[in-house]
């Protein structure tokens, strides 16, 4: 799972704390509402109790007034008792209605209130009124024990009914008090636990946020110090909370690109050093190669100037001077060519021309001087047009032909072939010379490499094939050699065929 | 001096370029009886057959280099006294030092002056050993 970002962590923390606080507040509200409704119910219960007691008091007062009337032997007092009784009877319906109103939503209590009302009514109509009538006729009969017994029984019934109402209200009141206490206690517990839990959560979240920031930051700082010391290979473990993860991967990509940059710089330095070394080698090689013919030219010239020689020796030494001076000239030319071709400051003067015609021209040129070799010319009758610098390619062909003549023994065969292979023009020269050992075949195209030729009497600058290779590759062609030691070598170059017709030279 | 059937000192010329061998031989002229070698191994073979009075030694040759030939000579009791002048186109200070350390008596840079070559040859043959 991807680690949460720092903002995400803080957001999650805030959400959880907010939910916990919400739960605390909600449970407190529930507790307060519950307490308030308990209070309302409590006051209604009190009213019911008061109304019930009022009815009970009226019932007792009516009984007392009736007893006073019946038992009073003073006739002056009788009207007073009857007056009281009348007032009490008048009050009774109001008290009953008040009680009914209070318990109208409570069927059980309402039923009890109605029962008490009915019993009171019956008490008044079936007992009180007849007793008053009897007492007005015969007071002694009204005072009989049977009458007292019934009064007690009926009053008891009324009291029982009203006491039931009172008992029920009392019980409910007690239950409500217990419930309210429980709710309050629960609310307090929820609040306390919630606050403690929030505190723990905040601590845990703090630790979580810190672990996602502090440790990666410390590692990054250490790695930055390593980088400052020059160690660019240092990498951090990817990952970590959002922003920290971004920092870590940015750090890694920074060190990666720094390392790549430094590697490239070192590589470039190395290439520069190599190129410098190459140049120094070339200069020292050239100066060495120049010194040999120069020694011969200067030495023989001095001798000819300072000493007397017979004419035939003079002639021979002059010929040596001539040959070596020419060798110097060729060397200088080849060296310039190599420099020019390798430096890239050399432009081909390209035009379509006939390679067959070029081959014929060059073989004619070289073999007119060399009657000691047999030429086998294997070229097609029709023209073969390539797009290239005719003078430069003539130089290549001339170089290959002169090598073939130089390295073939007197009377040896030199085979020249021109043809097409894989849609490319092919030119090859096969000599009947010593052949080139496999280990030297790659190097024959290197500058100043002369292989076994150095030990032979064959002259050369060691630059001809290097120049030839540069010219052919600049034309988009290839040049290579196949050779069998003791049999001979074949040098072949291939060039792209031109689609255009040849421009006559 | 030893081995001089005709009274002339014997010089061994070790040089891979034929033209330069001829130049040195002509320069030394009739004063020396010259032998030629075109590489190091041929030179050592001739040296062992009969030590010359003077050797002119090229450095850059196919096969054994002149320096290697010189080291082998200086390690050989018979050949260690043969006077040697190294004649080389490689003439940086380190090339010269290498030749002298290997036991060369003189160092001559190419292209050389023919009269200087002749005088070095004479002095090496005539100096007391």
Tab-separated table of N, CA and C in Angstrom, chain A residues 165-310:
chain	number	residue	atom	x	y	z
A	165	UNK	N	-53.240	5.016	41.883
A	165	UNK	CA	-52.688	6.075	41.020
A	165	UNK	C	-51.408	6.630	41.625
A	166	UNK	N	-51.489	6.887	42.922
A	166	UNK	CA	-50.315	7.462	43.607
A	166	UNK	C	-49.113	6.510	43.539
A	167	UNK	N	-49.406	5.218	43.806
A	167	UNK	CA	-48.307	4.249	43.808
A	167	UNK	C	-47.648	4.160	42.430
A	168	UNK	N	-48.478	4.152	41.399
A	168	UNK	CA	-47.935	4.058	40.030
A	168	UNK	C	-47.053	5.256	39.709
A	169	UNK	N	-47.592	6.437	40.058
A	169	UNK	CA	-46.799	7.651	39.787
A	169	UNK	C	-45.474	7.594	40.542
A	170	UNK	N	-45.529	7.122	41.772
A	170	UNK	CA	-44.321	7.054	42.592
A	170	UNK	C	-43.297	6.099	41.966
A	171	UNK	N	-43.799	4.922	41.555
A	171	UNK	CA	-42.916	3.912	40.948
A	171	UNK	C	-42.254	4.466	39.694
A	172	UNK	N	-43.094	5.087	38.828
A	172	UNK	CA	-42.551	5.645	37.578
A	172	UNK	C	-41.500	6.696	37.880
A	173	UNK	N	-41.810	7.504	38.857
A	173	UNK	CA	-40.888	8.574	39.211
A	173	UNK	C	-39.524	7.992	39.608
A	174	UNK	N	-39.603	6.916	40.443
A	174	UNK	CA	-38.356	6.271	40.856
A	174	UNK	C	-37.588	5.717	39.654
A	175	UNK	N	-38.330	5.024	38.750
A	175	UNK	CA	-37.689	4.434	37.560
A	175	UNK	C	-37.014	5.513	36.735
A	176	UNK	N	-37.791	6.631	36.569
A	176	UNK	CA	-37.246	7.722	35.759
A	176	UNK	C	-35.955	8.256	36.387
A	177	UNK	N	-35.955	8.367	37.689
A	177	UNK	CA	-34.759	8.888	38.369
A	177	UNK	C	-33.571	7.956	38.118
A	178	UNK	N	-33.816	6.653	38.246
A	178	UNK	CA	-32.752	5.669	38.002
A	178	UNK	C	-32.227	5.774	36.574
A	179	UNK	N	-33.167	5.851	35.582
A	179	UNK	CA	-32.787	5.928	34.177
A	179	UNK	C	-31.945	7.171	33.930
A	180	UNK	N	-32.415	8.307	34.515
A	180	UNK	CA	-31.691	9.558	34.322
A	180	UNK	C	-30.279	9.466	34.889
A	181	UNK	N	-30.144	8.859	36.018
A	181	UNK	CA	-28.830	8.677	36.627
A	181	UNK	C	-27.925	7.838	35.705
A	182	UNK	N	-28.538	6.748	35.177
A	182	UNK	CA	-27.763	5.873	34.290
A	182	UNK	C	-27.281	6.636	33.056
A	183	UNK	N	-28.237	7.394	32.442
A	183	UNK	CA	-27.875	8.145	31.227
A	183	UNK	C	-26.747	9.112	31.531
A	184	UNK	N	-26.862	9.830	32.652
A	184	UNK	CA	-25.837	10.819	33.007
A	184	UNK	C	-24.493	10.131	33.204
A	185	UNK	N	-24.529	8.985	33.893
A	185	UNK	CA	-23.280	8.281	34.162
A	185	UNK	C	-22.647	7.804	32.844
A	186	UNK	N	-23.494	7.252	31.953
A	186	UNK	CA	-22.986	6.798	30.656
A	186	UNK	C	-22.348	7.952	29.886
A	187	UNK	N	-23.064	9.109	29.912
A	187	UNK	CA	-22.527	10.275	29.190
A	187	UNK	C	-21.163	10.666	29.742
A	188	UNK	N	-21.044	10.658	31.071
A	188	UNK	CA	-19.753	11.024	31.691
A	188	UNK	C	-18.672	10.021	31.285
A	189	UNK	N	-19.037	8.720	31.303
A	189	UNK	CA	-18.038	7.688	30.946
A	189	UNK	C	-17.595	7.864	29.491
A	190	UNK	N	-18.604	8.027	28.570
A	190	UNK	CA	-18.266	8.208	27.154
A	190	UNK	C	-17.344	9.408	26.982
A	191	UNK	N	-17.660	10.503	27.652
A	191	UNK	CA	-16.841	11.726	27.552
A	191	UNK	C	-15.422	11.474	28.010
A	192	UNK	N	-15.286	10.826	29.176
A	192	UNK	CA	-13.952	10.612	29.740
A	192	UNK	C	-13.140	9.690	28.844
A	193	UNK	N	-13.767	8.546	28.452
A	193	UNK	CA	-13.053	7.587	27.606
A	193	UNK	C	-12.699	8.232	26.270
A	194	UNK	N	-13.651	8.989	25.704
A	194	UNK	CA	-13.408	9.648	24.403
A	194	UNK	C	-12.249	10.609	24.484
A	195	UNK	N	-12.193	11.415	25.549
A	195	UNK	CA	-11.104	12.392	25.683
A	195	UNK	C	-9.756	11.672	25.833
A	196	UNK	N	-9.766	10.633	26.697
A	196	UNK	CA	-8.520	9.884	26.890
A	196	UNK	C	-8.094	9.243	25.571
A	197	UNK	N	-9.073	8.643	24.868
A	197	UNK	CA	-8.768	8.010	23.561
A	197	UNK	C	-8.228	9.032	22.589
A	198	UNK	N	-8.823	10.232	22.541
A	198	UNK	CA	-8.353	11.273	21.632
A	198	UNK	C	-6.900	11.628	21.929
A	199	UNK	N	-6.606	11.739	23.237
A	199	UNK	CA	-5.237	12.091	23.620
A	199	UNK	C	-4.268	11.029	23.117
A	200	UNK	N	-4.637	9.739	23.324
A	200	UNK	CA	-3.760	8.648	22.878
A	200	UNK	C	-3.604	8.686	21.357
A	201	UNK	N	-4.742	8.889	20.650
A	201	UNK	CA	-4.713	8.945	19.185
A	201	UNK	C	-3.798	10.062	18.700
A	202	UNK	N	-3.915	11.236	19.329
A	202	UNK	CA	-3.088	12.377	18.920
A	202	UNK	C	-1.611	12.034	19.087
A	203	UNK	N	-1.297	11.374	20.241
A	203	UNK	CA	0.104	10.978	20.469
A	203	UNK	C	0.570	10.003	19.395
A	204	UNK	N	-0.288	8.961	19.125
A	204	UNK	CA	0.090	7.954	18.124
A	204	UNK	C	0.260	8.591	16.748
A	205	UNK	N	-0.663	9.470	16.399
A	205	UNK	CA	-0.577	10.136	15.098
A	205	UNK	C	0.680	10.981	15.002
A	206	UNK	N	1.005	11.655	16.088
A	206	UNK	CA	2.234	12.466	16.118
A	206	UNK	C	3.434	11.592	15.832
A	207	UNK	N	3.467	10.430	16.505
A	207	UNK	CA	4.590	9.515	16.304
A	207	UNK	C	4.637	9.033	14.862
A	208	UNK	N	3.417	8.751	14.318
A	208	UNK	CA	3.339	8.245	12.937
A	208	UNK	C	3.858	9.299	11.954
A	209	UNK	N	3.377	10.530	12.125
A	209	UNK	CA	3.795	11.619	11.236
A	209	UNK	C	5.302	11.830	11.357
A	210	UNK	N	5.810	11.822	12.611
A	210	UNK	CA	7.240	12.041	12.834
A	210	UNK	C	8.056	10.930	12.183
A	211	UNK	N	7.571	9.660	12.333
A	211	UNK	CA	8.345	8.551	11.763
A	211	UNK	C	8.388	8.660	10.246
A	212	UNK	N	7.324	9.201	9.655
A	212	UNK	CA	7.297	9.343	8.198
A	212	UNK	C	8.136	10.508	7.718
A	213	UNK	N	8.574	11.385	8.623
A	213	UNK	CA	9.308	12.583	8.204
A	213	UNK	C	10.733	12.571	8.735
A	214	UNK	N	10.849	12.373	10.062
A	214	UNK	CA	12.150	12.561	10.716
A	214	UNK	C	13.205	11.594	10.171
A	215	UNK	N	12.887	10.287	10.151
A	215	UNK	CA	13.896	9.305	9.746
A	215	UNK	C	14.328	9.492	8.286
A	216	UNK	N	13.366	9.608	7.329
A	216	UNK	CA	13.794	9.841	5.943
A	216	UNK	C	14.578	11.139	5.780
A	217	UNK	N	14.201	12.174	6.530
A	217	UNK	CA	14.927	13.445	6.421
A	217	UNK	C	16.367	13.272	6.894
A	218	UNK	N	16.541	12.518	7.997
A	218	UNK	CA	17.888	12.307	8.515
A	218	UNK	C	18.730	11.541	7.476
A	219	UNK	N	18.112	10.482	6.893
A	219	UNK	CA	18.855	9.712	5.879
A	219	UNK	C	19.216	10.593	4.692
A	220	UNK	N	18.260	11.456	4.283
A	220	UNK	CA	18.525	12.341	3.146
A	220	UNK	C	19.672	13.292	3.456
A	221	UNK	N	19.671	13.825	4.705
A	221	UNK	CA	20.736	14.754	5.086
A	221	UNK	C	22.093	14.048	5.050
A	222	UNK	N	22.136	12.799	5.560
A	222	UNK	CA	23.405	12.050	5.552
A	222	UNK	C	23.874	11.810	4.130
A	223	UNK	N	22.905	11.439	3.262
A	223	UNK	CA	23.263	11.177	1.859
A	223	UNK	C	23.750	12.454	1.182
A	224	UNK	N	23.111	13.585	1.520
A	224	UNK	CA	23.538	14.862	0.932
A	224	UNK	C	24.973	15.170	1.345
A	225	UNK	N	25.306	14.831	2.616
A	225	UNK	CA	26.685	15.042	3.080
A	225	UNK	C	27.643	14.159	2.285
A	226	UNK	N	27.227	12.918	1.993
A	226	UNK	CA	28.065	12.030	1.176
A	226	UNK	C	28.301	12.628	-0.193
A	227	UNK	N	27.202	13.146	-0.794
A	227	UNK	CA	27.320	13.756	-2.121
A	227	UNK	C	28.300	14.936	-2.075
A	228	UNK	N	28.169	15.736	-0.983
A	228	UNK	CA	29.054	16.888	-0.837
A	228	UNK	C	30.513	16.444	-0.769
A	229	UNK	N	30.741	15.254	-0.180
A	229	UNK	CA	32.114	14.740	-0.112
A	229	UNK	C	32.557	14.160	-1.452
A	230	UNK	N	31.621	14.055	-2.416
A	230	UNK	CA	32.015	13.606	-3.755
A	230	UNK	C	31.564	12.195	-4.085
A	231	UNK	N	30.849	11.543	-3.133
A	231	UNK	CA	30.369	10.196	-3.433
A	231	UNK	C	29.020	10.303	-4.136
A	232	UNK	N	29.036	10.187	-5.453
A	232	UNK	CA	27.793	10.367	-6.222
A	232	UNK	C	27.049	9.059	-6.415
A	233	UNK	N	27.611	7.962	-5.892
A	233	UNK	CA	26.943	6.673	-6.098
A	233	UNK	C	25.872	6.452	-5.030
A	234	UNK	N	25.776	7.362	-4.037
A	234	UNK	CA	24.840	7.170	-2.929
A	234	UNK	C	23.392	7.253	-3.429
A	235	UNK	N	22.551	6.278	-2.972
A	235	UNK	CA	21.127	6.273	-3.337
A	235	UNK	C	20.315	6.013	-2.074
A	236	UNK	N	19.137	6.636	-1.988
A	236	UNK	CA	18.245	6.414	-0.850
A	236	UNK	C	17.211	5.371	-1.235
A	237	UNK	N	16.692	4.647	-0.185
A	237	UNK	CA	15.591	3.719	-0.452
A	237	UNK	C	14.379	4.538	-0.835
A	238	UNK	N	13.784	4.196	-1.981
A	238	UNK	CA	12.607	4.944	-2.426
A	238	UNK	C	11.447	4.647	-1.479
A	239	UNK	N	10.470	5.559	-1.398
A	239	UNK	CA	9.305	5.354	-0.553
A	239	UNK	C	9.231	6.423	0.513
A	240	UNK	N	8.343	6.240	1.487
A	240	UNK	CA	8.138	7.251	2.525
A	240	UNK	C	6.885	8.029	2.205
A	241	UNK	N	6.329	8.712	3.239
A	241	UNK	CA	5.087	9.454	3.081
A	241	UNK	C	5.210	10.465	1.952
A	242	UNK	N	4.150	10.602	1.187
A	242	UNK	CA	4.029	11.485	0.016
A	242	UNK	C	5.148	12.460	-0.254
A	243	UNK	N	5.143	13.609	0.435
A	243	UNK	CA	6.107	14.670	0.156
A	243	UNK	C	7.535	14.192	0.415
A	244	UNK	N	7.709	13.387	1.476
A	244	UNK	CA	9.043	12.864	1.786
A	244	UNK	C	9.496	11.912	0.681
A	245	UNK	N	8.548	11.066	0.218
A	245	UNK	CA	8.858	10.164	-0.899
A	245	UNK	C	9.276	10.944	-2.126
A	246	UNK	N	8.586	12.056	-2.397
A	246	UNK	CA	8.931	12.905	-3.541
A	246	UNK	C	10.346	13.449	-3.381
A	247	UNK	N	10.654	13.907	-2.146
A	247	UNK	CA	11.996	14.440	-1.863
A	247	UNK	C	13.053	13.371	-2.119
A	248	UNK	N	12.784	12.146	-1.612
A	248	UNK	CA	13.756	11.061	-1.758
A	248	UNK	C	13.987	10.734	-3.225
A	249	UNK	N	12.890	10.645	-4.008
A	249	UNK	CA	13.103	10.268	-5.410
A	249	UNK	C	13.744	11.425	-6.182
A	250	UNK	N	13.433	12.672	-5.790
A	250	UNK	CA	14.102	13.810	-6.435
A	250	UNK	C	15.596	13.789	-6.117
A	251	UNK	N	15.903	13.459	-4.865
A	251	UNK	CA	17.317	13.362	-4.460
A	251	UNK	C	18.027	12.304	-5.292
A	252	UNK	N	17.373	11.123	-5.420
A	252	UNK	CA	17.986	10.041	-6.189
A	252	UNK	C	18.195	10.426	-7.636
A	253	UNK	N	17.189	11.080	-8.234
A	253	UNK	CA	17.365	11.425	-9.651
A	253	UNK	C	18.445	12.498	-9.793
A	254	UNK	N	18.580	13.359	-8.754
A	254	UNK	CA	19.661	14.356	-8.789
A	254	UNK	C	21.016	13.662	-8.774
A	255	UNK	N	21.224	12.718	-7.831
A	255	UNK	CA	22.534	12.061	-7.758
A	255	UNK	C	22.770	11.228	-9.016
A	256	UNK	N	21.670	10.630	-9.539
A	256	UNK	CA	21.841	9.852	-10.769
A	256	UNK	C	22.350	10.738	-11.891
A	257	UNK	N	21.704	11.905	-12.084
A	257	UNK	CA	22.127	12.736	-13.213
A	257	UNK	C	23.511	13.334	-12.957
A	258	UNK	N	23.817	13.627	-11.663
A	258	UNK	CA	25.173	14.097	-11.354
A	258	UNK	C	26.200	13.030	-11.725
A	259	UNK	N	25.849	11.777	-11.375
A	259	UNK	CA	26.793	10.696	-11.636
A	259	UNK	C	26.982	10.503	-13.137
A	260	UNK	N	25.843	10.523	-13.861
A	260	UNK	CA	25.927	10.376	-15.316
A	260	UNK	C	26.775	11.504	-15.904
A	261	UNK	N	26.511	12.732	-15.409
A	261	UNK	CA	27.273	13.885	-15.902
A	261	UNK	C	28.759	13.712	-15.654
A	262	UNK	N	29.094	13.258	-14.424
A	262	UNK	CA	30.514	13.110	-14.113
A	262	UNK	C	31.145	12.005	-14.973
A	263	UNK	N	30.350	10.894	-15.154
A	263	UNK	CA	30.876	9.810	-15.970
A	263	UNK	C	31.157	10.310	-17.378
A	264	UNK	N	30.192	11.088	-17.912
A	264	UNK	CA	30.373	11.612	-19.269
A	264	UNK	C	31.591	12.520	-19.346
A	265	UNK	N	31.761	13.338	-18.277
A	265	UNK	CA	32.901	14.245	-18.259
A	265	UNK	C	34.204	13.452	-18.242
A	266	UNK	N	34.231	12.410	-17.379
A	266	UNK	CA	35.447	11.592	-17.300
A	266	UNK	C	35.724	10.913	-18.636
A	267	UNK	N	34.615	10.430	-19.251
A	267	UNK	CA	34.746	9.755	-20.539
A	267	UNK	C	35.301	10.702	-21.587
A	268	UNK	N	34.768	11.931	-21.539
A	268	UNK	CA	35.200	12.935	-22.503
A	268	UNK	C	36.684	13.256	-22.283
A	269	UNK	N	37.052	13.395	-20.978
A	269	UNK	CA	38.465	13.638	-20.661
A	269	UNK	C	39.323	12.504	-21.196
A	270	UNK	N	38.813	11.280	-20.974
A	270	UNK	CA	39.572	10.102	-21.417
A	270	UNK	C	39.736	10.137	-22.934
A	271	UNK	N	38.624	10.487	-23.633
A	271	UNK	CA	38.678	10.549	-25.098
A	271	UNK	C	39.669	11.614	-25.541
A	272	UNK	N	39.619	12.769	-24.840
A	272	UNK	CA	40.544	13.853	-25.175
A	272	UNK	C	41.981	13.394	-24.980
A	273	UNK	N	42.201	12.717	-23.821
A	273	UNK	CA	43.551	12.231	-23.538
A	273	UNK	C	43.995	11.257	-24.617
A	274	UNK	N	43.066	10.333	-24.980
A	274	UNK	CA	43.391	9.351	-26.013
A	274	UNK	C	43.713	10.038	-27.321
A	275	UNK	N	42.876	11.038	-27.645
A	275	UNK	CA	43.083	11.728	-28.909
A	275	UNK	C	44.421	12.473	-28.898
A	276	UNK	N	44.749	13.067	-27.731
A	276	UNK	CA	46.051	13.734	-27.598
A	276	UNK	C	47.189	12.740	-27.762
A	277	UNK	N	47.013	11.577	-27.072
A	277	UNK	CA	48.046	10.534	-27.141
A	277	UNK	C	48.187	10.061	-28.584
A	278	UNK	N	47.031	9.895	-29.242
A	278	UNK	CA	47.014	9.446	-30.633
A	278	UNK	C	47.791	10.424	-31.504
A	279	UNK	N	47.531	11.710	-31.251
A	279	UNK	CA	48.197	12.741	-32.035
A	279	UNK	C	49.716	12.712	-31.798
A	280	UNK	N	50.076	12.576	-30.495
A	280	UNK	CA	51.513	12.513	-30.171
A	280	UNK	C	52.163	11.313	-30.836
A	281	UNK	N	51.464	10.143	-30.753
A	281	UNK	CA	51.996	8.930	-31.384
A	281	UNK	C	52.196	9.155	-32.869
A	282	UNK	N	51.174	9.789	-33.478
A	282	UNK	CA	51.223	10.000	-34.922
A	282	UNK	C	52.400	10.898	-35.285
A	283	UNK	N	52.556	11.971	-34.497
A	283	UNK	CA	53.646	12.913	-34.790
A	283	UNK	C	54.999	12.221	-34.643
A	284	UNK	N	55.126	11.428	-33.570
A	284	UNK	CA	56.422	10.785	-33.369
A	284	UNK	C	56.645	9.715	-34.437
A	285	UNK	N	55.538	9.038	-34.846
A	285	UNK	CA	55.633	8.045	-35.915
A	285	UNK	C	56.051	8.717	-37.217
A	286	UNK	N	55.401	9.840	-37.510
A	286	UNK	CA	55.709	10.541	-38.763
A	286	UNK	C	57.158	11.027	-38.756
A	287	UNK	N	57.550	11.602	-37.610
A	287	UNK	CA	58.922	12.123	-37.590
A	287	UNK	C	59.910	10.972	-37.742
A	288	UNK	N	59.563	9.817	-37.153
A	288	UNK	CA	60.425	8.642	-37.311
A	288	UNK	C	60.445	8.184	-38.765
A	289	UNK	N	59.242	8.119	-39.352
A	289	UNK	CA	59.158	7.659	-40.745
A	289	UNK	C	59.874	8.613	-41.699
A	290	UNK	N	59.848	9.914	-41.342
A	290	UNK	CA	60.515	10.901	-42.207
A	290	UNK	C	62.033	10.801	-42.086
A	291	UNK	N	62.480	10.414	-40.880
A	291	UNK	CA	63.928	10.465	-40.621
A	291	UNK	C	64.705	9.448	-41.432
A	292	UNK	N	64.120	8.292	-41.701
A	292	UNK	CA	64.854	7.275	-42.445
A	292	UNK	C	65.190	7.741	-43.874
A	293	UNK	N	64.159	8.118	-44.679
A	293	UNK	CA	64.530	8.605	-46.025
A	293	UNK	C	65.358	9.887	-45.971
A	294	UNK	N	65.092	10.733	-44.965
A	294	UNK	CA	65.851	11.975	-44.815
A	294	UNK	C	67.330	11.666	-44.563
A	295	UNK	N	67.578	10.641	-43.711
A	295	UNK	CA	68.966	10.243	-43.447
A	295	UNK	C	69.658	9.850	-44.741
A	296	UNK	N	68.949	9.072	-45.574
A	296	UNK	CA	69.548	8.607	-46.829
A	296	UNK	C	69.830	9.782	-47.759
A	297	UNK	N	68.849	10.687	-47.890
A	297	UNK	CA	69.019	11.829	-48.801
A	297	UNK	C	70.186	12.691	-48.339
A	298	UNK	N	70.167	13.082	-47.056
A	298	UNK	CA	71.228	13.957	-46.528
A	298	UNK	C	72.582	13.259	-46.566
A	299	UNK	N	72.610	11.991	-46.146
A	299	UNK	CA	73.876	11.247	-46.077
A	299	UNK	C	74.529	11.094	-47.430
A	300	UNK	N	73.753	10.595	-48.413
A	300	UNK	CA	74.344	10.377	-49.748
A	300	UNK	C	74.700	11.704	-50.406
A	301	UNK	N	73.893	12.738	-50.185
A	301	UNK	CA	74.240	14.042	-50.763
A	301	UNK	C	75.568	14.535	-50.198
A	302	UNK	N	75.749	14.426	-48.858
A	302	UNK	CA	77.015	14.835	-48.246
A	302	UNK	C	78.190	14.068	-48.848
A	303	UNK	N	77.991	12.718	-48.944
A	303	UNK	CA	79.077	11.886	-49.472
A	303	UNK	C	79.442	12.297	-50.897
A	304	UNK	N	78.381	12.513	-51.710
A	304	UNK	CA	78.626	12.881	-53.121
A	304	UNK	C	79.358	14.229	-53.203
A	305	UNK	N	79.003	15.139	-52.261
A	305	UNK	CA	79.643	16.461	-52.286
A	305	UNK	C	81.091	16.401	-51.770
A	306	UNK	N	81.318	15.543	-50.776
A	306	UNK	CA	82.621	15.569	-50.107
A	306	UNK	C	83.627	14.583	-50.687
A	307	UNK	N	83.163	13.503	-51.285
A	307	UNK	CA	84.105	12.463	-51.725
A	307	UNK	C	84.044	12.250	-53.216
A	308	UNK	N	85.118	11.644	-53.691
A	308	UNK	CA	85.178	11.277	-55.111
A	308	UNK	C	84.695	9.844	-55.248
A	309	UNK	N	83.738	9.606	-56.185
A	309	UNK	CA	83.279	8.230	-56.435
A	309	UNK	C	83.377	7.964	-57.925
A	310	UNK	N	83.595	6.723	-58.299
A	310	UNK	CA	83.541	6.398	-59.741
A	310	UNK	C	82.142	6.716	-60.260
